[in-house]
mmCIF file of C-alpha atoms in Angstrom:
data_model
loop_
_atom_site.group_PDB
_atom_site.id
_atom_site.type_symbol
_atom_site.label_atom_id
_atom_site.label_comp_id
_atom_site.label_asym_id
_atom_site.label_seq_id
_atom_site.Cartn_x
_atom_site.Cartn_y
_atom_site.Cartn_z
ATOM 1 C CA MET N 30 79.156 5.731 -2.572
ATOM 2 C CA ARG N 31 76.922 8.883 -2.527
ATOM 3 C CA ASP N 32 75.898 8.518 -6.543
ATOM 4 C CA PRO N 33 73.336 6.395 -6.555
ATOM 5 C CA TYR N 34 73.907 6.136 -10.939
ATOM 6 C CA ALA N 35 76.853 5.069 -10.366
ATOM 7 C CA ALA N 36 76.220 2.403 -8.024
ATOM 8 C CA ALA N 37 73.802 0.815 -9.828
ATOM 9 C CA TYR N 38 76.057 0.948 -12.707
ATOM 10 C CA VAL N 39 78.840 -0.462 -10.524
ATOM 11 C CA ALA N 40 76.462 -3.326 -9.245
ATOM 12 C CA GLY N 41 75.216 -4.286 -12.875
ATOM 13 C CA ALA N 42 78.483 -4.919 -13.406
ATOM 14 C CA VAL N 43 79.292 -7.014 -10.211
ATOM 15 C CA GLY N 44 75.905 -9.143 -11.493
ATOM 16 C CA THR N 45 77.331 -9.529 -14.782
ATOM 17 C CA GLY N 46 80.210 -10.880 -13.607
ATOM 18 C CA ALA N 47 78.449 -13.569 -11.384
ATOM 19 C CA LEU N 48 76.208 -14.295 -13.755
ATOM 20 C CA GLY N 49 79.286 -15.326 -15.664
ATOM 21 C CA LEU N 50 80.667 -17.739 -12.992
ATOM 22 C CA LEU N 51 77.642 -19.331 -13.323
ATOM 23 C CA VAL N 52 77.438 -19.755 -16.484
ATOM 24 C CA THR N 53 80.421 -22.426 -16.763
ATOM 25 C CA VAL N 54 78.084 -24.166 -14.817
ATOM 26 C CA ARG N 55 75.313 -24.279 -16.836
ATOM 27 C CA ASN N 56 77.103 -25.007 -20.191
ATOM 28 C CA THR N 57 78.327 -27.964 -18.166
ATOM 29 C CA SER N 58 74.586 -29.575 -16.950
ATOM 30 C CA LEU N 59 73.232 -28.507 -20.073
ATOM 31 C CA GLY N 60 76.175 -29.916 -21.859
ATOM 32 C CA HIS N 61 76.561 -27.263 -24.498
ATOM 33 C CA PRO N 62 75.565 -23.324 -24.436
ATOM 34 C CA PRO N 63 71.959 -22.278 -24.827
ATOM 35 C CA PRO N 64 70.244 -20.650 -27.740
ATOM 36 C CA TYR N 65 70.457 -17.888 -25.512
ATOM 37 C CA ALA N 66 74.228 -17.761 -24.483
ATOM 38 C CA ALA N 67 75.788 -14.002 -25.584
ATOM 39 C CA ARG N 68 78.365 -15.431 -27.808
ATOM 40 C CA HIS N 69 75.118 -17.456 -30.001
ATOM 41 C CA ILE N 70 73.438 -13.968 -29.840
ATOM 42 C CA ALA N 71 76.085 -11.595 -31.131
ATOM 43 C CA ARG N 72 77.047 -13.730 -33.940
ATOM 44 C CA GLN N 73 73.758 -14.156 -34.833
ATOM 45 C CA VAL N 74 73.005 -10.168 -34.366
ATOM 46 C CA LEU N 75 76.109 -8.877 -35.442
ATOM 47 C CA SER N 76 76.354 -11.005 -38.536
ATOM 48 C CA ARG N 77 73.199 -9.684 -39.835
ATOM 49 C CA LEU N 78 74.235 -6.513 -38.944
ATOM 50 C CA PHE N 79 77.558 -6.717 -40.450
ATOM 51 C CA ARG N 80 76.425 -8.626 -43.143
ATOM 52 C CA ARG N 81 79.093 -11.197 -43.158
ATOM 53 C CA ARG N 82 79.381 -14.558 -41.167
ATOM 54 C CA MET N 83 81.736 -13.690 -38.028
ATOM 55 C CA SER N 84 83.754 -16.259 -36.440
ATOM 56 C CA ARG N 85 83.646 -18.007 -33.214
ATOM 57 C CA ARG N 86 86.540 -16.150 -32.015
ATOM 58 C CA GLU N 87 85.016 -12.282 -33.108
ATOM 59 C CA ALA N 88 81.568 -13.680 -31.854
ATOM 60 C CA SER N 89 83.473 -14.381 -28.318
ATOM 61 C CA ARG N 90 84.752 -10.948 -27.873
ATOM 62 C CA TRP N 91 81.704 -9.261 -28.888
ATOM 63 C CA ALA N 92 79.870 -11.377 -26.337
ATOM 64 C CA PHE N 93 82.137 -10.091 -23.543
ATOM 65 C CA ALA N 94 81.333 -6.522 -24.838
ATOM 66 C CA LEU N 95 77.864 -6.775 -25.173
ATOM 67 C CA ARG N 96 78.024 -8.264 -21.822
ATOM 68 C CA ALA N 97 80.240 -5.617 -20.343
ATOM 69 C CA GLY N 98 77.413 -2.703 -21.815
ATOM 70 C CA TYR N 99 74.595 -4.471 -21.215
ATOM 71 C CA GLY N 100 74.690 -5.540 -17.183
ATOM 72 C CA PRO N 101 75.665 -2.247 -16.216
ATOM 73 C CA LEU N 102 72.916 -0.751 -18.180
ATOM 74 C CA LEU N 103 70.245 -3.192 -16.713
ATOM 75 C CA GLY N 104 71.451 -1.932 -13.409
ATOM 76 C CA MET N 105 71.251 1.328 -14.054
ATOM 77 C CA GLY N 106 67.826 1.067 -15.038
ATOM 78 C CA TRP N 107 66.852 -0.806 -12.251
ATOM 79 C CA GLY N 108 68.135 2.365 -10.163
ATOM 80 C CA LEU N 109 65.840 4.252 -11.550
ATOM 81 C CA VAL N 110 63.291 2.011 -10.494
ATOM 82 C CA ARG N 111 64.274 -0.048 -7.123
ATOM 83 C CA ARG N 112 62.999 2.998 -4.404
ATOM 84 C CA ARG N 113 60.036 1.102 -4.400
ATOM 85 C CA THR N 114 60.954 -1.939 -3.342
ATOM 86 C CA SER N 115 64.050 -0.989 -1.273
ATOM 87 C CA LYS N 116 62.371 -1.915 1.838
ATOM 88 C CA TRP N 117 61.165 -5.245 0.275
ATOM 89 C CA THR N 118 63.408 -8.182 1.429
ATOM 90 C CA LEU N 119 66.496 -8.931 -0.804
ATOM 91 C CA LEU N 120 65.810 -11.931 -2.231
ATOM 92 C CA HIS N 121 62.568 -10.237 -3.801
ATOM 93 C CA SER N 122 64.228 -7.422 -4.411
ATOM 94 C CA GLY N 123 66.148 -9.238 -6.638
ATOM 95 C CA VAL N 124 63.724 -11.499 -8.372
ATOM 96 C CA LEU N 125 61.759 -9.421 -9.123
ATOM 97 C CA LEU N 126 64.848 -7.504 -11.095
ATOM 98 C CA GLY N 127 65.130 -10.683 -12.735
ATOM 99 C CA LEU N 128 62.022 -11.242 -13.578
ATOM 100 C CA GLY N 129 61.900 -8.232 -15.474
ATOM 101 C CA VAL N 130 64.952 -9.315 -17.250
ATOM 102 C CA LEU N 131 64.033 -12.343 -18.076
ATOM 103 C CA ALA N 132 60.395 -10.860 -19.548
ATOM 104 C CA PHE N 133 62.598 -8.134 -21.302
ATOM 105 C CA GLU N 134 64.579 -10.869 -22.611
ATOM 106 C CA ARG N 135 61.913 -13.197 -23.888
ATOM 107 C CA ALA N 136 60.421 -10.002 -25.737
ATOM 108 C CA ALA N 137 63.519 -8.497 -27.164
ATOM 109 C CA PHE N 138 65.127 -12.142 -28.556
ATOM 110 C CA PRO N 139 62.268 -12.391 -30.972
ATOM 111 C CA VAL N 140 62.320 -9.164 -32.170
ATOM 112 C CA PHE N 141 66.203 -8.575 -32.928
ATOM 113 C CA LYS N 142 65.857 -12.439 -34.026
ATOM 114 C CA ALA N 143 68.947 -12.806 -31.737
ATOM 115 C CA THR N 144 67.464 -16.733 -30.822
ATOM 116 C CA ALA N 145 66.042 -19.703 -32.133
ATOM 117 C CA LEU N 146 62.481 -19.726 -31.235
ATOM 118 C CA ALA N 147 62.240 -20.306 -27.221
ATOM 119 C CA ASN N 148 59.283 -22.878 -28.282
ATOM 120 C CA THR N 149 62.569 -25.081 -29.927
ATOM 121 C CA TRP N 150 64.049 -24.858 -26.250
ATOM 122 C CA SER N 151 64.381 -28.037 -23.765
ATOM 123 C CA ARG N 152 63.033 -27.693 -20.379
ATOM 124 C CA ALA N 153 66.114 -27.196 -18.396
ATOM 125 C CA GLU N 154 67.031 -24.205 -21.034
ATOM 126 C CA HIS N 155 64.453 -22.249 -19.743
ATOM 127 C CA VAL N 156 65.199 -23.262 -16.624
ATOM 128 C CA TRP N 157 68.514 -21.881 -16.636
ATOM 129 C CA LEU N 158 67.613 -18.635 -18.321
ATOM 130 C CA PHE N 159 65.583 -17.806 -14.736
ATOM 131 C CA ALA N 160 68.040 -19.238 -12.892
ATOM 132 C CA GLN N 161 70.342 -17.144 -14.635
ATOM 133 C CA THR N 162 68.209 -13.744 -14.510
ATOM 134 C CA ALA N 163 67.446 -14.537 -10.930
ATOM 135 C CA VAL N 164 71.053 -14.245 -10.133
ATOM 136 C CA PHE N 165 72.020 -10.904 -11.907
ATOM 137 C CA GLY N 166 68.923 -9.840 -10.316
ATOM 138 C CA VAL N 167 70.034 -10.812 -6.719
ATOM 139 C CA VAL N 168 73.848 -10.182 -6.808
ATOM 140 C CA THR N 169 73.346 -6.589 -8.111
ATOM 141 C CA GLU N 170 70.347 -6.100 -6.034
ATOM 142 C CA ALA N 171 72.627 -6.774 -3.068
ATOM 143 C CA THR N 172 75.363 -5.096 -4.517
ATOM 144 C CA MET N 173 73.154 -2.204 -4.663
ATOM 145 C CA ARG N 174 72.132 -2.417 -1.056
ATOM 146 C CA TRP N 175 75.337 -2.357 -0.031
ATOM 147 C CA LEU N 176 76.668 0.432 -1.888
ATOM 148 C CA VAL N 177 74.445 2.574 -1.159
ATOM 149 C CA LYS N 178 73.318 2.656 2.233
ATOM 150 C CA GLU N 179 69.932 4.610 2.624
ATOM 151 C CA GLU N 180 69.932 7.479 5.338
ATOM 152 C CA THR N 181 66.939 6.175 7.642
ATOM 153 C CA PRO N 182 65.194 9.106 9.327
ATOM 154 C CA ALA N 183 65.834 10.092 12.848
ATOM 155 C CA SER N 184 62.861 9.510 15.150
#
């Protein structure tokens, strides 16, 4: 793909798709969706925004819409800064992206009152948040590498 911004958008979407597959495993492992599940965030934030309680069905629809925009936008942001890490291994570069997403989310959740306070989460919920952001990062970076075949200068 010649356009690096389009590639970054697509890579973020693919990373989001991989994360969607992991959500079922995460929820099964925890026995419930964690406080940072997209549908909980959608319900919490948008209920305040619209000044009415959202139904579970509405929250699920909004969650899909939020993920559909959020992941590709994260991919585009990564596309702007990844040149410095493109020579790193896939795992290192992808986990760095995941850690950046994790840091952003840990800072944004309290600001937007999107989740219960992080100190109320179980250890497993914290571990799963790290795991899902790492999976998003690695899959997004792998997709970027596949889509944007960077040319190496001739010797």
